[in-house]
mmCIF file of C-alpha atoms in Angstrom:
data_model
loop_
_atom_site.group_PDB
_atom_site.id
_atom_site.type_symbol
_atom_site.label_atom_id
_atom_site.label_comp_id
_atom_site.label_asym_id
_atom_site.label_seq_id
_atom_site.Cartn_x
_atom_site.Cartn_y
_atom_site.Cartn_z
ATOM 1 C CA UNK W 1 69.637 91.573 112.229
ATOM 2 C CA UNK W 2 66.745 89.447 113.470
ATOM 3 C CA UNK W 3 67.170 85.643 112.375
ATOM 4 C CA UNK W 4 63.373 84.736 113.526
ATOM 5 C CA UNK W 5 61.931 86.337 110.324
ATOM 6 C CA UNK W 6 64.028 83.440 108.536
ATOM 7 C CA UNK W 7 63.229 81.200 110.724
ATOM 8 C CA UNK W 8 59.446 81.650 110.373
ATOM 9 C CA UNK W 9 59.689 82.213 106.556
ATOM 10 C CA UNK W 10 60.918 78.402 106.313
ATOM 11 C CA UNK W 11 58.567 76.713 108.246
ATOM 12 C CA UNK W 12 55.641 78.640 106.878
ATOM 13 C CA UNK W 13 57.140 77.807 103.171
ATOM 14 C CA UNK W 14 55.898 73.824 104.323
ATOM 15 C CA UNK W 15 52.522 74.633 104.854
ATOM 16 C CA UNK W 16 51.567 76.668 101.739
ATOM 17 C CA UNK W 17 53.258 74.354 99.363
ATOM 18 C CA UNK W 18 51.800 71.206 100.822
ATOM 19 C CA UNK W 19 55.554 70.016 102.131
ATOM 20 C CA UNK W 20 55.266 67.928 104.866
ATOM 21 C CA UNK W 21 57.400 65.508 107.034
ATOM 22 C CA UNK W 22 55.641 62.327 106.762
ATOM 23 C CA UNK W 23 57.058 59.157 108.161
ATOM 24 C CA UNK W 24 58.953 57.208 105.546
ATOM 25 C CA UNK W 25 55.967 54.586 104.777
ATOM 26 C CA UNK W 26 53.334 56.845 104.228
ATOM 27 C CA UNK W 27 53.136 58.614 100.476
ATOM 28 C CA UNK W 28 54.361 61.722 99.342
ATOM 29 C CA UNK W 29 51.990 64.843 99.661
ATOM 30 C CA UNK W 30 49.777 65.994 96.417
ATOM 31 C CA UNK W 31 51.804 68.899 94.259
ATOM 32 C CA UNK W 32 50.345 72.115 95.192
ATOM 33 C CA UNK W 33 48.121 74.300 92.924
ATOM 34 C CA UNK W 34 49.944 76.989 90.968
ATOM 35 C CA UNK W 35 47.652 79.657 92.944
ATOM 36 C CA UNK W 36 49.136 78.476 96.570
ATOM 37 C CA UNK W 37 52.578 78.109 94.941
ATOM 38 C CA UNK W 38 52.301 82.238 93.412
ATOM 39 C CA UNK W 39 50.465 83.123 97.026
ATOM 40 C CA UNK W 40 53.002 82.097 98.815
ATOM 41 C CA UNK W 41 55.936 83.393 96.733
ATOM 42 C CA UNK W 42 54.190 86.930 97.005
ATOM 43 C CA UNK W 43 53.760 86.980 100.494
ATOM 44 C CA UNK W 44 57.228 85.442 101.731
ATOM 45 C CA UNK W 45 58.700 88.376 99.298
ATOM 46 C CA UNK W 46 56.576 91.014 100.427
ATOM 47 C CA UNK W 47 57.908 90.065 104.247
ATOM 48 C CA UNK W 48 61.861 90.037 102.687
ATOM 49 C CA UNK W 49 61.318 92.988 100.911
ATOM 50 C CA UNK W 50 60.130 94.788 104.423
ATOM 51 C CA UNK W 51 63.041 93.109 106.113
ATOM 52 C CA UNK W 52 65.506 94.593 103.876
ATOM 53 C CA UNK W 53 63.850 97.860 104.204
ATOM 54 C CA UNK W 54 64.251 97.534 108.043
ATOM 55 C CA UNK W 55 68.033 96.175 107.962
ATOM 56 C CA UNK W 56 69.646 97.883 104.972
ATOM 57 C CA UNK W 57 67.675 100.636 102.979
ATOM 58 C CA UNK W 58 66.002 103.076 105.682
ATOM 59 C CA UNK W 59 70.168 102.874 107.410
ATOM 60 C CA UNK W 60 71.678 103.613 104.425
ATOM 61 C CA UNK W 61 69.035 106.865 103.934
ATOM 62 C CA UNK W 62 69.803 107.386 107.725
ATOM 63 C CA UNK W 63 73.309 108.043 107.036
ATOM 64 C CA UNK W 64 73.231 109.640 103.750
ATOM 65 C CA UNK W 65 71.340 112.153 105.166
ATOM 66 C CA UNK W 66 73.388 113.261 108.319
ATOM 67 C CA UNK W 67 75.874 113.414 105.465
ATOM 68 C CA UNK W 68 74.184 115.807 103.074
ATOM 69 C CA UNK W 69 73.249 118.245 106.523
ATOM 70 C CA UNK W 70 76.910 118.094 107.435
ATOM 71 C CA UNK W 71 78.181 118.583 104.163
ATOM 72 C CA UNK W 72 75.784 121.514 103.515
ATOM 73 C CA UNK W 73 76.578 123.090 106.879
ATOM 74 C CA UNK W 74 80.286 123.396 106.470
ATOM 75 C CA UNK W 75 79.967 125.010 103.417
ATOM 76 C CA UNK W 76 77.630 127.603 104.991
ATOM 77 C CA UNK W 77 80.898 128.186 107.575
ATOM 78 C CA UNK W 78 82.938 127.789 104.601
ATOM 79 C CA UNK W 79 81.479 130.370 102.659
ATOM 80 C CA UNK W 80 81.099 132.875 106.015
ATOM 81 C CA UNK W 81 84.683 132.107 106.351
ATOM 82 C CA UNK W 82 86.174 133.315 103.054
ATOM 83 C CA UNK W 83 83.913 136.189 102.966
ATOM 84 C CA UNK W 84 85.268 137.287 106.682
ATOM 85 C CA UNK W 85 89.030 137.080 104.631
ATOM 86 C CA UNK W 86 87.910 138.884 101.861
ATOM 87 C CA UNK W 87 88.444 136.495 99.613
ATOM 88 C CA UNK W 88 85.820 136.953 97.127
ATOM 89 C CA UNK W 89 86.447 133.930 94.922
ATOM 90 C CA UNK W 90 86.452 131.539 97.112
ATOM 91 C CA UNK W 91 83.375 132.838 98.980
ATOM 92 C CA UNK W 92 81.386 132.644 95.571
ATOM 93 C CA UNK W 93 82.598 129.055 94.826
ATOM 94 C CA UNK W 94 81.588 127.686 97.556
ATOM 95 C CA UNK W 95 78.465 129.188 97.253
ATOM 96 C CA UNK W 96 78.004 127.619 93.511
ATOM 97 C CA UNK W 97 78.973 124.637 95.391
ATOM 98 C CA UNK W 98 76.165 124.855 97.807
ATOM 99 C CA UNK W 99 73.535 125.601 95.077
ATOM 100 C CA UNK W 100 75.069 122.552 92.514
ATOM 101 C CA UNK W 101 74.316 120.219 95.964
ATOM 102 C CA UNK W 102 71.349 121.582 96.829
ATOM 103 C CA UNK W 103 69.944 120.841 93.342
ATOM 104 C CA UNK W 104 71.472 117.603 92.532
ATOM 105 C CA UNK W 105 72.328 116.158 96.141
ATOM 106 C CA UNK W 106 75.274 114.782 94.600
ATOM 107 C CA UNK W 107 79.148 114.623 95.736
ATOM 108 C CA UNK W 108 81.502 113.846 92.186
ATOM 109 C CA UNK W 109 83.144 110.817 92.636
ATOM 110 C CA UNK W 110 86.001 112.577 91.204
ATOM 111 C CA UNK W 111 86.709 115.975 91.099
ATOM 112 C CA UNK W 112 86.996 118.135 87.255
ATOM 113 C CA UNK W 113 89.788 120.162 86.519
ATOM 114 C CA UNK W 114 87.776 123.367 86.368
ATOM 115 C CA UNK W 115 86.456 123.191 90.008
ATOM 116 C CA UNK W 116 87.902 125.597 92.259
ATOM 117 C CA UNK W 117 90.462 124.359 95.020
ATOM 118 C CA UNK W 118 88.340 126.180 97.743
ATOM 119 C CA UNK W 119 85.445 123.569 96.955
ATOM 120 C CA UNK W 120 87.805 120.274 95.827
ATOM 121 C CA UNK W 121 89.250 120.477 99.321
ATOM 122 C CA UNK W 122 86.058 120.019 101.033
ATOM 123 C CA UNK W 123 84.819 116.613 99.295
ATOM 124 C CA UNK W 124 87.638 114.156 100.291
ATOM 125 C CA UNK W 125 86.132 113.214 103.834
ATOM 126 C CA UNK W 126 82.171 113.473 103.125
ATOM 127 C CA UNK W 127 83.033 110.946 99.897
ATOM 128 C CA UNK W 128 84.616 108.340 102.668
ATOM 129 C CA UNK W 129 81.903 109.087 104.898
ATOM 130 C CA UNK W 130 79.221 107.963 101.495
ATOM 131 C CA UNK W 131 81.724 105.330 101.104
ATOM 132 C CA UNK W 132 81.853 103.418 104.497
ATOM 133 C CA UNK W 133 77.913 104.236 104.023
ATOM 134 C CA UNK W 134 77.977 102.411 101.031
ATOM 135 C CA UNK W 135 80.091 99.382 102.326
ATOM 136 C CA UNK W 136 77.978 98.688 105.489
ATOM 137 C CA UNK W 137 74.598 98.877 103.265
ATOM 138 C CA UNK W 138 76.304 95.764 101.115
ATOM 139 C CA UNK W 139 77.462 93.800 103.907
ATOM 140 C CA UNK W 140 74.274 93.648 105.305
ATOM 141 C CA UNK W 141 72.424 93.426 102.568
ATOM 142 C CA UNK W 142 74.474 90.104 101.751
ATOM 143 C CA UNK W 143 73.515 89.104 105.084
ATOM 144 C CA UNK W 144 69.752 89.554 104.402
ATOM 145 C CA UNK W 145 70.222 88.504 101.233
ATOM 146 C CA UNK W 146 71.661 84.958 102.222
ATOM 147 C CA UNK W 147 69.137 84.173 104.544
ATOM 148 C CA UNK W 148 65.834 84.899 101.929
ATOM 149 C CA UNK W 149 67.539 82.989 99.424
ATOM 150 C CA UNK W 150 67.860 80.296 101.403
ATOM 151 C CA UNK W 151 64.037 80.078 101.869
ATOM 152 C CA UNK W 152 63.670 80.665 97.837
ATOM 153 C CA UNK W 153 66.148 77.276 97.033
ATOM 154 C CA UNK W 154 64.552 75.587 99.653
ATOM 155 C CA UNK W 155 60.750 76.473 97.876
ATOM 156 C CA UNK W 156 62.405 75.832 94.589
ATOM 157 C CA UNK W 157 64.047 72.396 95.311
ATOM 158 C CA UNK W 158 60.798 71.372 96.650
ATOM 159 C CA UNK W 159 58.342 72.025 93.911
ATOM 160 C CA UNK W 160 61.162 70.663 91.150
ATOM 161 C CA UNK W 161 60.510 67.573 93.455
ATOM 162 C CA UNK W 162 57.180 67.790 92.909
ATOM 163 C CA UNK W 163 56.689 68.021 89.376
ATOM 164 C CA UNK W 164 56.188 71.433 89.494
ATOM 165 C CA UNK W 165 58.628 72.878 87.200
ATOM 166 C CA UNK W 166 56.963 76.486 86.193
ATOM 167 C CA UNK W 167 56.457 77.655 89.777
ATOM 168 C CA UNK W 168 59.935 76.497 90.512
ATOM 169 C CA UNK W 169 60.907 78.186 87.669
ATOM 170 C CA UNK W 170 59.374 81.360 88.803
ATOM 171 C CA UNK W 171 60.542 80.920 92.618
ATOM 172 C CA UNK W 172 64.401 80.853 90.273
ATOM 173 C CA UNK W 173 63.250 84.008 88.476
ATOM 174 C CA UNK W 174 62.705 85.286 91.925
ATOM 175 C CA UNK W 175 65.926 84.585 93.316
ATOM 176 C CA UNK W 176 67.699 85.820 90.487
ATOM 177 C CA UNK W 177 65.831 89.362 90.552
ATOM 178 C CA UNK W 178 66.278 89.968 94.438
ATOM 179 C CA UNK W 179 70.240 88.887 93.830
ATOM 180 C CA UNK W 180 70.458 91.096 91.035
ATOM 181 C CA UNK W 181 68.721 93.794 93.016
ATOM 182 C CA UNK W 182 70.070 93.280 96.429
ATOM 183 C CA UNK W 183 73.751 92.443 95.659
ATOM 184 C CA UNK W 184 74.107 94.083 92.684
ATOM 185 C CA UNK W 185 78.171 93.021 90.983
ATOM 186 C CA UNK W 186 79.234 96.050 90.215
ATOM 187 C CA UNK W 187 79.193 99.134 92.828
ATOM 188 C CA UNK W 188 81.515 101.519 91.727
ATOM 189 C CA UNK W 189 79.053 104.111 91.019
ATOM 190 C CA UNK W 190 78.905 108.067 91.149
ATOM 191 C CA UNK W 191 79.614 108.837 94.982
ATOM 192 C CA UNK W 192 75.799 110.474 96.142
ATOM 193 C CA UNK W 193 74.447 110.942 98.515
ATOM 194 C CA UNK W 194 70.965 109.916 97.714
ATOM 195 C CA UNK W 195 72.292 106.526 95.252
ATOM 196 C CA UNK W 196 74.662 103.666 95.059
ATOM 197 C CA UNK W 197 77.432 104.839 96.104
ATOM 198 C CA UNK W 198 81.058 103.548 95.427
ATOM 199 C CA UNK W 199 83.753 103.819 98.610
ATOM 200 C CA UNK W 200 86.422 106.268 97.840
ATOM 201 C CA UNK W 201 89.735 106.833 99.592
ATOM 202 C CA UNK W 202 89.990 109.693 101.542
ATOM 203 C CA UNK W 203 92.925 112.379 100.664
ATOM 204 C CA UNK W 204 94.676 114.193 103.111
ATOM 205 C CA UNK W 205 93.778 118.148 102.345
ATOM 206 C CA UNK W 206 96.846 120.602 103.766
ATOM 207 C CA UNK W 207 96.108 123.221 105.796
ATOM 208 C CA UNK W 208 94.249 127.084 104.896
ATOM 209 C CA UNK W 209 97.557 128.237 103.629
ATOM 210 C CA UNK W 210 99.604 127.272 106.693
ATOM 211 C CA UNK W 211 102.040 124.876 105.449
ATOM 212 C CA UNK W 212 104.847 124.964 103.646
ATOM 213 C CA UNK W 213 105.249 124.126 99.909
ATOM 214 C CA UNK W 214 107.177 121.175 100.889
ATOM 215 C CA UNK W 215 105.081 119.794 103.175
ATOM 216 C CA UNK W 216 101.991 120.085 100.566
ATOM 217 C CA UNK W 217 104.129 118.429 98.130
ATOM 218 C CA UNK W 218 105.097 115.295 100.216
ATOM 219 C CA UNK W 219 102.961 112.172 100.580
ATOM 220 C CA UNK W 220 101.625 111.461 104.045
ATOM 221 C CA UNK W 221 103.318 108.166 104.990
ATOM 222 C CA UNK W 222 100.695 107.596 107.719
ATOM 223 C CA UNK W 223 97.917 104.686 106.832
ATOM 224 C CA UNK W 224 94.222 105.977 107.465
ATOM 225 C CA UNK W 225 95.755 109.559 108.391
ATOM 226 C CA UNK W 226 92.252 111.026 108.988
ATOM 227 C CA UNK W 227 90.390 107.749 110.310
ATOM 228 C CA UNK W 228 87.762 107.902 107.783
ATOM 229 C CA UNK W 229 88.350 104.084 107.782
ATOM 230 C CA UNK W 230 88.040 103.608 112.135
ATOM 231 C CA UNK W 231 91.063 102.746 114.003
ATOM 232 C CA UNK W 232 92.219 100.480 110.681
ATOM 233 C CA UNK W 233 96.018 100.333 110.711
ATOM 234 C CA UNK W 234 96.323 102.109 114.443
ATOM 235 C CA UNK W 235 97.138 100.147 117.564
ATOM 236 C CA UNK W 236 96.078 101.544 120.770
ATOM 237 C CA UNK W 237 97.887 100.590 123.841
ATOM 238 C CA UNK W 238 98.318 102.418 127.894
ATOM 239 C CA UNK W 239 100.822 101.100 130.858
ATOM 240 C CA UNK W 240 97.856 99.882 132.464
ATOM 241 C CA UNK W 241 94.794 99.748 130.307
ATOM 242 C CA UNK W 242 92.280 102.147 132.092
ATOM 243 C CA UNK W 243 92.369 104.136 128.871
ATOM 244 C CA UNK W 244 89.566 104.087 126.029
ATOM 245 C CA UNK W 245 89.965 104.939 122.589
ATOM 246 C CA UNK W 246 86.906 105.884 119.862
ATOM 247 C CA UNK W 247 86.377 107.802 116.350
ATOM 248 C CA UNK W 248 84.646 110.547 116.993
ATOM 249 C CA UNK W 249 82.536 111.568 114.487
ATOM 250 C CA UNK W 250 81.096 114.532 115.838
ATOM 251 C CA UNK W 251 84.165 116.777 116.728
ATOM 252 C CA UNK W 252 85.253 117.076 113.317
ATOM 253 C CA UNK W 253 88.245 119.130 112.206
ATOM 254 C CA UNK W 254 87.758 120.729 108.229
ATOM 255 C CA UNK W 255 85.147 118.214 108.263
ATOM 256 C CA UNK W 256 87.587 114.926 108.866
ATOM 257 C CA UNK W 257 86.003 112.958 111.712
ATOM 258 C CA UNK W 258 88.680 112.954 114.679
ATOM 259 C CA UNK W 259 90.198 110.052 117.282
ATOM 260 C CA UNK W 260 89.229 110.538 120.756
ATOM 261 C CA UNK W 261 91.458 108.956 123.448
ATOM 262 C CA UNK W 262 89.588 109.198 127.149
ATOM 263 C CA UNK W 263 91.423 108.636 130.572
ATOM 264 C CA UNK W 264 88.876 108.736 133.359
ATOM 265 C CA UNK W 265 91.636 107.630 135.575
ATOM 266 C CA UNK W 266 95.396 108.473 135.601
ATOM 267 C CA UNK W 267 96.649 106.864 132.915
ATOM 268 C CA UNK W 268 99.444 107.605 129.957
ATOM 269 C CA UNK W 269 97.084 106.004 126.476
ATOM 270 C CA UNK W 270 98.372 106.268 122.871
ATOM 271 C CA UNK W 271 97.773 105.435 119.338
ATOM 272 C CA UNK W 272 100.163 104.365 117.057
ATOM 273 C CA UNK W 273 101.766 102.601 113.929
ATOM 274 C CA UNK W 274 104.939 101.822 112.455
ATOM 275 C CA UNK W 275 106.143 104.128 109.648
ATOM 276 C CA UNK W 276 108.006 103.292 106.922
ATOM 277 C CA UNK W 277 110.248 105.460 105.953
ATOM 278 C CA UNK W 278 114.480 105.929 105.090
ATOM 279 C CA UNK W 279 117.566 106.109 106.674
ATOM 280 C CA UNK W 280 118.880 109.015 107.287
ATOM 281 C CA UNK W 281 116.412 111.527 106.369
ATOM 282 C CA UNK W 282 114.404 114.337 107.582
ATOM 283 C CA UNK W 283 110.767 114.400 108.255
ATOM 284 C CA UNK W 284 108.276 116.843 109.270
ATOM 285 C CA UNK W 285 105.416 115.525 112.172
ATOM 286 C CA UNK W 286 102.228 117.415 112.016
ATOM 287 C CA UNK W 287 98.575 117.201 113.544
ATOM 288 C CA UNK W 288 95.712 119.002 115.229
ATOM 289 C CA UNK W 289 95.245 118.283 118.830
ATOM 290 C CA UNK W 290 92.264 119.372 120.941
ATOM 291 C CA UNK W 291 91.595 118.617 124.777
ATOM 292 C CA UNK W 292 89.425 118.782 127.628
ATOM 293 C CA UNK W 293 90.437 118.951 131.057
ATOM 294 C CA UNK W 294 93.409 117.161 130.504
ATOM 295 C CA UNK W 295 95.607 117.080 133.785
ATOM 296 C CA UNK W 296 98.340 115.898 135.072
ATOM 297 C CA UNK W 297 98.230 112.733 138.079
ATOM 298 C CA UNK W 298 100.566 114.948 139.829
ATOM 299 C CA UNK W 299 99.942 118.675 140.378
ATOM 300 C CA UNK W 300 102.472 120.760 138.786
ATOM 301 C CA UNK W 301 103.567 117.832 136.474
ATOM 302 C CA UNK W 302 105.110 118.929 132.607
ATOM 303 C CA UNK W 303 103.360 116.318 130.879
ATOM 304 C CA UNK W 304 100.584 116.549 128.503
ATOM 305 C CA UNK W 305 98.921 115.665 125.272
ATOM 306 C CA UNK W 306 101.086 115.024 122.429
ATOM 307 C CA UNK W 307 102.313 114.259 118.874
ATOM 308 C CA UNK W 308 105.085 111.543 119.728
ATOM 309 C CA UNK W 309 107.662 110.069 117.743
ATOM 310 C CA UNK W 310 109.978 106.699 118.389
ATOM 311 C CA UNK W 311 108.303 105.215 121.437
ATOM 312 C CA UNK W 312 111.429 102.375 121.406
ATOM 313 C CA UNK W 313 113.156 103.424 118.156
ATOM 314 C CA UNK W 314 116.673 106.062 118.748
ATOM 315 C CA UNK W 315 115.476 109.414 116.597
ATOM 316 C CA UNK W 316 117.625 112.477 116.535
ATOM 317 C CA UNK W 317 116.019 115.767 117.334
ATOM 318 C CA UNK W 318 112.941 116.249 119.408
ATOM 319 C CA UNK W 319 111.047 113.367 119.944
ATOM 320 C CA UNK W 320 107.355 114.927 121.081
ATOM 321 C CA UNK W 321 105.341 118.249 120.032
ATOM 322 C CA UNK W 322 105.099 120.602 123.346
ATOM 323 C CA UNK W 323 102.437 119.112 126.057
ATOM 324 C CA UNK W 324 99.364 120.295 126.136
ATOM 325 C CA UNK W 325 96.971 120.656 128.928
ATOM 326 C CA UNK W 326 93.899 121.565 130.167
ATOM 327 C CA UNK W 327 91.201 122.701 127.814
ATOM 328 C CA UNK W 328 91.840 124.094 124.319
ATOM 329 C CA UNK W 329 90.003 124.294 120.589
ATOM 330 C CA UNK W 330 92.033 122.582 117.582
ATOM 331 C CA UNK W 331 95.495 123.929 117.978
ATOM 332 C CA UNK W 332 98.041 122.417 114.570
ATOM 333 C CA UNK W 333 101.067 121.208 115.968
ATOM 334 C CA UNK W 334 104.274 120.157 114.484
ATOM 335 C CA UNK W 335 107.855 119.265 114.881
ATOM 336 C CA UNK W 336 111.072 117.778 112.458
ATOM 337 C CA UNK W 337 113.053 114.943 112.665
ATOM 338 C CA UNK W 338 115.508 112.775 111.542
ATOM 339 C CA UNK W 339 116.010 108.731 110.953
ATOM 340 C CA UNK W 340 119.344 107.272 112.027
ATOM 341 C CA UNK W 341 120.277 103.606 110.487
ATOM 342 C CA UNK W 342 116.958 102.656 110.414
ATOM 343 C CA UNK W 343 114.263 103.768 108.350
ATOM 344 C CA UNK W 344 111.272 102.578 110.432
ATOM 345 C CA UNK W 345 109.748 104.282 113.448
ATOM 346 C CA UNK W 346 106.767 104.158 115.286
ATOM 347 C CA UNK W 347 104.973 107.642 115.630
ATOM 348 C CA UNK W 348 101.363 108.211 116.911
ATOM 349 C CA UNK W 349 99.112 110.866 119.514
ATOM 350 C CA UNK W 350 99.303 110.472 123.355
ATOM 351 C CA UNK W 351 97.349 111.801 125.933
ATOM 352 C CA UNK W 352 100.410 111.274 128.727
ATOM 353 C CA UNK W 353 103.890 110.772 127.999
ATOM 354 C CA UNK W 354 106.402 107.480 129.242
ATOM 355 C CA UNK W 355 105.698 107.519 133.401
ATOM 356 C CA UNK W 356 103.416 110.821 133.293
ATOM 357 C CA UNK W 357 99.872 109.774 133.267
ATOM 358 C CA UNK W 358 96.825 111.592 132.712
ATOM 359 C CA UNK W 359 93.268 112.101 133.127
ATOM 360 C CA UNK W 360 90.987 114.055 130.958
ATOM 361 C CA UNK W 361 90.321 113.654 127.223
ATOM 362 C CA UNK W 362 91.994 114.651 123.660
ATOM 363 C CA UNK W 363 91.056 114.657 120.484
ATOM 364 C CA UNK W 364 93.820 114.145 117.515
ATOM 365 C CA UNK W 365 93.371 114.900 113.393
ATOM 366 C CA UNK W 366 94.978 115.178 110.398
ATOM 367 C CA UNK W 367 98.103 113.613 111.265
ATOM 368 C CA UNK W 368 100.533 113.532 108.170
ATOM 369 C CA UNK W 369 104.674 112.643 108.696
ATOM 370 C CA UNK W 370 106.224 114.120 104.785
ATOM 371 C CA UNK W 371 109.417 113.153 104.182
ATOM 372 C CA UNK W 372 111.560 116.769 103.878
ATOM 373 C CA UNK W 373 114.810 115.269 102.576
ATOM 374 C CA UNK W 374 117.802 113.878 103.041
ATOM 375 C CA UNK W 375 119.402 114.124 106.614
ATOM 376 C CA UNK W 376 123.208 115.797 105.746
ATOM 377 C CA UNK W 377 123.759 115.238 109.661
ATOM 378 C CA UNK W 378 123.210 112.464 111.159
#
């Protein structure tokens, strides 16, 4: 955000209303004319109006509109997808889908019970990509916002000083419309792409078919499981540091933007947070993992990129999904364990495990821990 524009807005408001800084003997200037007072108020919103177009509307379109091309392009894999299984129904309502967008640009905020599951499991993660949308454009329009308003009171204050009261009164009008415009009170609108969106949580879609009933049934216990909301509620930490972390919003999985962990040099890098769950019970570990040229410090090393559970917690059963290395697409992973005394364990994605570093990148999604049950062995 550029703060000259405000900065130049105030001190050419002096000017055009007559406002000066006179030393304390001499008088106080002549009221301006209503015509300077209207002039001025027209121009200084003309130049906020462009500013907001800069800083918050053409941003907001930006965005929107990578959205509606993503959204429209997985449905066109989508619908080549089902038809390649043979599965007629879902082929043709994704393709109703496609048309509905097409013609209305818009993503329900909520989905109807009549809408078919092949289409209700694609919306979740393009309605939290409209949503964070959505949030940045108010944030900075409040920014924006705050700093032409300022310049309005400061107009205002002055010509109430002045005896002017109906062109303060309309600079007031003014400040009420762009606040009523700008920062409107209530968002929570239809999720669209081409509107005023409202931010909506994400939900965690299962897999095509792949996983069991249980594991559809259970709530994911992980915060931010598909990082629609950044790194929020993940803490990213390495032995020594070397070790960057990002959301990337490019390699997607099902749509769900993915977290990228990079190791240019040998290093062992994870994400992770504390879940909290029982004692004593069973739970099932699942993600997606993908990787690129992910090697070992030490040729002929066993470690690689992993799902990891209890990093400093005791867990019965295996504590890490099978390394991976090297370079591989989206490959689901999962494992089951169990809680002793404590409910609580930390469980995140690692490219390296404990004293086996790494170099080379991976790429982690859709991670869900479902409780299965209670542990009859402990």
């Amino acid at each position: 955000m550029k703060t000259s524009i405000s900065i130049l807005c105030t001190a050419a408001l002096l000017p055009l209303l007559n406002i000066t800084a006179p030393a304390q003997e001499n008088p106080a200037p002549a009221a301006p004319s209503a015509p300077a007072a209207r002039q001025w108020l027209a121009a200084t919103d003309a130049q906020w109006q462009a500013v907001f177009k800069r800083d918050v509307t053409d941003p907001y379109d930006a965005e929107c509109g990578k959205v509606k091309v993503l959204y429209l392009n997985f449905l066109d894999d989508a619908i080549t997808k089902a038809s390649k299984a043979g599965d007629l129904d879902g082929a043709l309502a994704l393709r109703n889908e496609q048309k509905r967008f097409g013609d209305t640009q818009v993503i329900p905020d909520q989905d109807e019970a009549g809408d078919a599951a092949a289409v209700k499991r694609f919306r979740p993660p393009f309605r939290a990509q409209i949503g964070k949308a959505n949030l940045d454009k108010v944030a900075h329009a409040k920014i924006v916002h705050a700093k032409y308003d300022q310049v309005l009171a400061i107009g205002q204050t002055q010509l109430t000083k002045q005896g002017r009261l109906d062109d303060a009164m309309a600079v007031k009008n003014r400040r009420d419309a762009v606040a009523a415009a700008w920062v409107p009170t209530n968002t929570a609108k239809a999720v669209a792409v081409a509107g005023e969106p409202a931010a909506q949580p994400a939900v965690a879609a299962p897999g095509e078919g792949d996983a069991p009933e249980h594991e559809e049934k259970g709530r994911n216990l992980f915060k931010n499981s598909n990082f629609e909301h950044g790194t929020d509620d993940w803490e990213f930490a390495g032995f020594s540091k070397k070790g960057k972390m990002m959301i990337d919003r490019n390699a997607l999985h099902d749509g769900k933007p993915s977290l990228r962990i990079d190791n240019a040099e040998s290093e062992h890098s994870f994400v992770r947070q504390t879940v909290v769950g029982k004692p004593h019970t069973r739970y099932r570990f699942t993600g997606y993992i993908k990787t690129k040229n992910a090697e070992p410090a030490t040729k002929g090393g066993k470690q690689g990129v992993v799902l990891l559970i209890g990093f400093t917690t005791p867990i019965t059963g295996t504590k890490n999904t099978p390394p991976i290395q090297k370079t591989n697409p989206w490959r689901k992973v999962s494992f089951d364990f169990a809680t002793l005394d404590k409910g609580e364990f930390p469980a995140g994605a690692s490219l390296g495990m404990y004293n086996g570093p790494m170099t080379g990148t991976a790429w982690f999604s859709e991670l869900s821990v479902v409780e299965l049950g209670r542990n009859a062995q402990n």
